[in-house]
Tab-separated table of C-alpha atoms in Angstrom:
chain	number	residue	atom	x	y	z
A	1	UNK	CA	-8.732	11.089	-2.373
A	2	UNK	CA	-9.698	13.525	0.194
A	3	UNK	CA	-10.171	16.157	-2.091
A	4	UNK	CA	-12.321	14.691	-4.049
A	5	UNK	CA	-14.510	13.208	-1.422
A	6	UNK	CA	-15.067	16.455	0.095
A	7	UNK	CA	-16.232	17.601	-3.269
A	8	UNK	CA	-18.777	14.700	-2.897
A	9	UNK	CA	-20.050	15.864	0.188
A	10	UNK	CA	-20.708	19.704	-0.923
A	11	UNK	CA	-17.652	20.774	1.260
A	12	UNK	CA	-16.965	23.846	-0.548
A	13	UNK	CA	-14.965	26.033	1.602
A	14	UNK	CA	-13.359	27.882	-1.042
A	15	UNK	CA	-15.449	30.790	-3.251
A	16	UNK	CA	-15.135	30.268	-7.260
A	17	UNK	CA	-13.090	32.282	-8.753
A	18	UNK	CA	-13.630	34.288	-12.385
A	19	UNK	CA	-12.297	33.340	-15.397
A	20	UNK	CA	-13.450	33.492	-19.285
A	21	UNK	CA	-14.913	30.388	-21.113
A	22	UNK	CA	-13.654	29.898	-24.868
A	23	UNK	CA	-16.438	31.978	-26.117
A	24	UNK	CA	-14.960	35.101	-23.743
A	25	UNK	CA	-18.073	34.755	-21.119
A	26	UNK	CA	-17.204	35.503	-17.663
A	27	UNK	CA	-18.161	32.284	-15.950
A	28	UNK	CA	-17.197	31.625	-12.339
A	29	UNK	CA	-14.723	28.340	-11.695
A	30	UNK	CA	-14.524	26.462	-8.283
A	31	UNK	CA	-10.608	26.184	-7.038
A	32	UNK	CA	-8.871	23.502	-8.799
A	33	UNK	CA	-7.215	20.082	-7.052
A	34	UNK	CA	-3.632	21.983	-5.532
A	35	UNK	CA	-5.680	24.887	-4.654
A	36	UNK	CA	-8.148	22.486	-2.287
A	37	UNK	CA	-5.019	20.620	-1.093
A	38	UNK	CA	-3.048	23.988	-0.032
A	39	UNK	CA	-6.370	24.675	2.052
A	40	UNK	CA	-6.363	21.274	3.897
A	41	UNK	CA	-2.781	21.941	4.560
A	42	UNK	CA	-3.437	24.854	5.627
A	43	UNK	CA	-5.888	24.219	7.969
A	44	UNK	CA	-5.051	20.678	9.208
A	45	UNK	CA	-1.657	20.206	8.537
A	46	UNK	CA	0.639	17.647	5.335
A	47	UNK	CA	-0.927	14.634	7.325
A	48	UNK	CA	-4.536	16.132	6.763
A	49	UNK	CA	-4.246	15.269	3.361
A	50	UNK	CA	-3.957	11.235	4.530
A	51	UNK	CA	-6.894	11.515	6.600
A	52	UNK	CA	-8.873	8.215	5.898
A	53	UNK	CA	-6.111	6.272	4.042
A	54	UNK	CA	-5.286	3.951	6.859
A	55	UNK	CA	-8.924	2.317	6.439
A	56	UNK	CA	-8.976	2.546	2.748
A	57	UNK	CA	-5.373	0.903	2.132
A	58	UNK	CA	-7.102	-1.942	4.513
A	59	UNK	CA	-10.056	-1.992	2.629
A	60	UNK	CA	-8.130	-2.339	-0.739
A	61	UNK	CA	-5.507	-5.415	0.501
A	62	UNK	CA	-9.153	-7.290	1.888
A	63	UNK	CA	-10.668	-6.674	-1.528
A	64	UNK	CA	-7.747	-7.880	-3.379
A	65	UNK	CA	-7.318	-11.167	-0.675
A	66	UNK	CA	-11.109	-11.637	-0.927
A	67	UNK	CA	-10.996	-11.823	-4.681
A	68	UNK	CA	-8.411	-14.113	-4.974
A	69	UNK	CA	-9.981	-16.566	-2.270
A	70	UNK	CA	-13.139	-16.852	-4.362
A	71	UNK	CA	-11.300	-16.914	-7.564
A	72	UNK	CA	-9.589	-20.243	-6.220
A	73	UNK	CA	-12.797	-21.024	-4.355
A	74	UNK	CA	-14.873	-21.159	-7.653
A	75	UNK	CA	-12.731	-21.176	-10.601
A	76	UNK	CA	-13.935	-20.556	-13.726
A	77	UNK	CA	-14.236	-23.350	-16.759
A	78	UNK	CA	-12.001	-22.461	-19.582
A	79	UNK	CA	-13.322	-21.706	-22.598
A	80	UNK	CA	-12.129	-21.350	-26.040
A	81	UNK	CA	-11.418	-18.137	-27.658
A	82	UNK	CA	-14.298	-17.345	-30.119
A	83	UNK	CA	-14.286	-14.679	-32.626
A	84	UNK	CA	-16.269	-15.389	-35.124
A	85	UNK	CA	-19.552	-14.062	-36.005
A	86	UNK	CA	-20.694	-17.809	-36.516
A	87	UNK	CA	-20.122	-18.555	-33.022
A	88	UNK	CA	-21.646	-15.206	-31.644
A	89	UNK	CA	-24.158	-17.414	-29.623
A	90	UNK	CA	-21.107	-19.164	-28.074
A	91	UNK	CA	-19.055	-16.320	-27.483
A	92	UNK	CA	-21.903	-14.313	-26.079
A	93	UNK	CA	-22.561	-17.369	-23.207
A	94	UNK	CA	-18.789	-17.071	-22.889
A	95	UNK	CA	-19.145	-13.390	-21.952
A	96	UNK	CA	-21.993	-14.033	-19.659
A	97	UNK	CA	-20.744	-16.691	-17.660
A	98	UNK	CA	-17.155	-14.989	-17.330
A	99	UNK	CA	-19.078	-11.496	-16.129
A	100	UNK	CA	-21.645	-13.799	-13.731
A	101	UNK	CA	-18.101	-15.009	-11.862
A	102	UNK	CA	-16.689	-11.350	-11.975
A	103	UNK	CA	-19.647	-10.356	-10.046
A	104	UNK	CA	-19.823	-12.450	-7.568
A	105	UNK	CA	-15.910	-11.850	-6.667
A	106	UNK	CA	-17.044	-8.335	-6.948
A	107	UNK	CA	-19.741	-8.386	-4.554
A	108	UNK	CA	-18.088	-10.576	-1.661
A	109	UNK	CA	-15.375	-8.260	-1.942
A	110	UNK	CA	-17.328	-5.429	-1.613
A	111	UNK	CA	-19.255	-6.545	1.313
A	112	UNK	CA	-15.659	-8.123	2.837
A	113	UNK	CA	-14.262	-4.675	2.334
A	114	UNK	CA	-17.358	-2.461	2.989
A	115	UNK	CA	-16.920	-1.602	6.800
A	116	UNK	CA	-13.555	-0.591	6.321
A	117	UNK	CA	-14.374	1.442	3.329
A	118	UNK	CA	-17.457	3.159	6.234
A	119	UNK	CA	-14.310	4.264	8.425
A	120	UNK	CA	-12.288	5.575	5.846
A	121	UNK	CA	-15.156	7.691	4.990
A	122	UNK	CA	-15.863	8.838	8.229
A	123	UNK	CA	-12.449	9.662	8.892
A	124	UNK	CA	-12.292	11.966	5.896
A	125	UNK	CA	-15.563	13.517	6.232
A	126	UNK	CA	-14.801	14.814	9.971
A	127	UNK	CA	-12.788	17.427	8.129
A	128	UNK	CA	-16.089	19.439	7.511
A	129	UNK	CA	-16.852	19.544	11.330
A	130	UNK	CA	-14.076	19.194	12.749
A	131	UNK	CA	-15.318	16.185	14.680
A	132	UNK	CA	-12.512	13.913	16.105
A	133	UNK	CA	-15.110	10.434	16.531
A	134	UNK	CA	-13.158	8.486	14.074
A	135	UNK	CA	-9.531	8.931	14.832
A	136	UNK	CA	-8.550	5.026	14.852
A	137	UNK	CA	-9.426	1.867	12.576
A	138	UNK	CA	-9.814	0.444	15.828
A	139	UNK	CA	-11.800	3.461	18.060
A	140	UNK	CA	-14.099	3.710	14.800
A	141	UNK	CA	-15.318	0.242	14.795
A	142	UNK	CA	-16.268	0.155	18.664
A	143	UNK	CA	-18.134	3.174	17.906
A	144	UNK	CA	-19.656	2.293	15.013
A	145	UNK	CA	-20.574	-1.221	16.587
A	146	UNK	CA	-21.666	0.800	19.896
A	147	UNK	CA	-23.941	2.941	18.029
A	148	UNK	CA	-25.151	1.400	15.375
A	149	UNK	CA	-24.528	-2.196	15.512
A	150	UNK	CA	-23.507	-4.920	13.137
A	151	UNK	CA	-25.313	-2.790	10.033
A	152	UNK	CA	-23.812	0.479	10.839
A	153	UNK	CA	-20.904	-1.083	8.989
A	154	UNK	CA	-22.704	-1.665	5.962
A	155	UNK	CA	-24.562	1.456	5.354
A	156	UNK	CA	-24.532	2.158	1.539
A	157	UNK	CA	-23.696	-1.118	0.576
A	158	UNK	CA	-26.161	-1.672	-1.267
A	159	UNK	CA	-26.125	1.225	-3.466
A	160	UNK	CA	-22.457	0.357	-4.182
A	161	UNK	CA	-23.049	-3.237	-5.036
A	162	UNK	CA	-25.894	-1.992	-7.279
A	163	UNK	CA	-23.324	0.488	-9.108
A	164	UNK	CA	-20.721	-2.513	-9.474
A	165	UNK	CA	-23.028	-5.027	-11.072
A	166	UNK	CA	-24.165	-2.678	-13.475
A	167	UNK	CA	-20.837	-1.383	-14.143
A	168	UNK	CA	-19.583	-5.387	-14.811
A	169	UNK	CA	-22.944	-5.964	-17.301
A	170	UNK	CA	-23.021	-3.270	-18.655
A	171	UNK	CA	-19.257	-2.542	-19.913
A	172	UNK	CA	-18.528	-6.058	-20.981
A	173	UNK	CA	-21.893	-6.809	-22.575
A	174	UNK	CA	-21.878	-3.892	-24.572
A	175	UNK	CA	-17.697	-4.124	-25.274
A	176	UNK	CA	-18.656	-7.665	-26.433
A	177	UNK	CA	-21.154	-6.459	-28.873
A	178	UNK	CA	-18.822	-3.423	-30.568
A	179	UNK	CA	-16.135	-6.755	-30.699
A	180	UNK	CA	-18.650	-8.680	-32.458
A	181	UNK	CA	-20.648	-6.260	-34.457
A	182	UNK	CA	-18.541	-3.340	-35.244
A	183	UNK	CA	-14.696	-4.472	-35.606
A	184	UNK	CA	-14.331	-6.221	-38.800
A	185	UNK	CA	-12.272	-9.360	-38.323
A	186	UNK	CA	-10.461	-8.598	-41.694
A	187	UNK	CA	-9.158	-5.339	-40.750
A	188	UNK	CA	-5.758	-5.528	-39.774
A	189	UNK	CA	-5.885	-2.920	-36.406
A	190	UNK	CA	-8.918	-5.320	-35.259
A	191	UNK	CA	-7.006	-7.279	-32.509
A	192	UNK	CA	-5.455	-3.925	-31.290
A	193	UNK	CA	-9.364	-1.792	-31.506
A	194	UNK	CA	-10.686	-4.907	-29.325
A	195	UNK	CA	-7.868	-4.890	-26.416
A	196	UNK	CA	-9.074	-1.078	-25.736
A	197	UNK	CA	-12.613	-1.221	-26.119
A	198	UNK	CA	-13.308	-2.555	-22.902
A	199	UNK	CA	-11.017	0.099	-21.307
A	200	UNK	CA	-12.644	2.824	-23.067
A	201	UNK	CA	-16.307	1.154	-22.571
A	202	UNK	CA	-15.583	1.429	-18.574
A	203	UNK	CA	-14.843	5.173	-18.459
A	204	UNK	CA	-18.269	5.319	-20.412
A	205	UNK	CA	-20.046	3.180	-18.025
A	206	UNK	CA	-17.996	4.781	-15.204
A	207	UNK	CA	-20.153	8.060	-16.085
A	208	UNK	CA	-23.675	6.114	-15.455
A	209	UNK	CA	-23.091	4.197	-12.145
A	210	UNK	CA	-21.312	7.203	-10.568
A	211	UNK	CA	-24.572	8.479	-8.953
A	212	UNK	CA	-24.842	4.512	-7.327
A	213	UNK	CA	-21.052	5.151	-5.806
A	214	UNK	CA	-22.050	8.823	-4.636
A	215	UNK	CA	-25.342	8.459	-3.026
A	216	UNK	CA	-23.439	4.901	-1.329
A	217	UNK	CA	-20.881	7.398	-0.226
A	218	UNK	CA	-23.029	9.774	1.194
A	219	UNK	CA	-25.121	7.357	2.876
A	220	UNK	CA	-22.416	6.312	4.603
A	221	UNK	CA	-21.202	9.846	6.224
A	222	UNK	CA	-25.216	10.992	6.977
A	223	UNK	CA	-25.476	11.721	10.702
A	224	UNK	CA	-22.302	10.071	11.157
A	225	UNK	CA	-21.329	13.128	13.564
């Protein structure tokens, strides 16, 4: 987690070493995940590698709690399971009403779980200056709240909630359409094709709203020292 964040940031202590592409070309290669993790051990000790997790393993349990309140809160109408092209107008509305009450326990999660998800940030970032602002969950939010006020805990929110909704529309709109479309009800795999193509459809998608996630992140950390 930390390693990779740090990547985010441009933390890039380490120079790239040489190496050969499969063409023979000397290209240069940036140290790899153990080599980053010897460095933070190195420099800040095994616990440096937990740096932020107390915040984020908060953030995750009031995601998971928030979800499940508005899932009982507003529970969704069953609907029958439609696979035929004939019905593709009725499984389509299916699709779009299941997705419309995805997203909105997505985004009251998010913004439930958003200040925490600030800290845990912080915390990790203060690695690159060696700052020591954020050393507590509960130091961090009388700071934050000192400095900033009520909004300093949702900074980058927005960009985040951006990257989720287009992450829920776009993977199972366009997984619904490959069902519909492109899988042949006849074939005998077609049950087992449809179970992954959502998975595989949300790495895809994954690839697109990652700049939403990153500039969130960043926002988050900017003059946070």
């Amino acid at each position: 987690l930390l390693m990779g964040f740090l990547v985010q940031v441009g933390h890039e202590p380490l120079p790239p070493t040489v190496g050969r592409n499969v063409l023979g070309r000397k290209v240069l290669y940036l140290p790899g995940f153990f080599t980053y993790a010897r460095h933070i051990v190195e420099v800040d000790g095994k616990r440096g590698l937990f740096r932020g997790l107390t915040p984020r393993l908060i953030s995750s349990t009031l995601s998971t709690i928030t979800r499940g309140s508005v899932k009982k809160a507003f529970p969704l109408e069953d609907m029958e399971h439609v696979s035929n092209k004939d019905d593709v107008k009725t499984s389509l509305r299916k699709v779009v009403r299941e997705t419309s009450h995805e997203m909105m326990m997505q985004c009251v999660s998010r913004v439930v779980s958003h200040p925490l998800h600030v800290i845990s940030m912080r915390c990790m970032v203060q690695f690159v200056g060696r700052e020591v602002k954020y050393s507590g969950v509960f130091s961090a939010i009388g700071r934050i709240f000192k400095e900033e006020g009520i909004l300093g805990f949702f900074v980058g929110l927005v960009p985040h909630i951006l990257g989720d909704v287009i992450f829920l529309w776009c993977c199972n709109l366009v997984a619904h359409f490959i069902n519909t479309y492109a899988v042949d009800d006849n074939f005998s795999q077609a049950s087992v094709i449809r179970s992954y193509t959502k998975f595989v459809m949300g790495i895809a998608v994954s690839m697109l709203t990652y700049p939403f996630l990153l500039v969130g992140d960043l926002m988050a950390v900017n003059n946070c020292g």
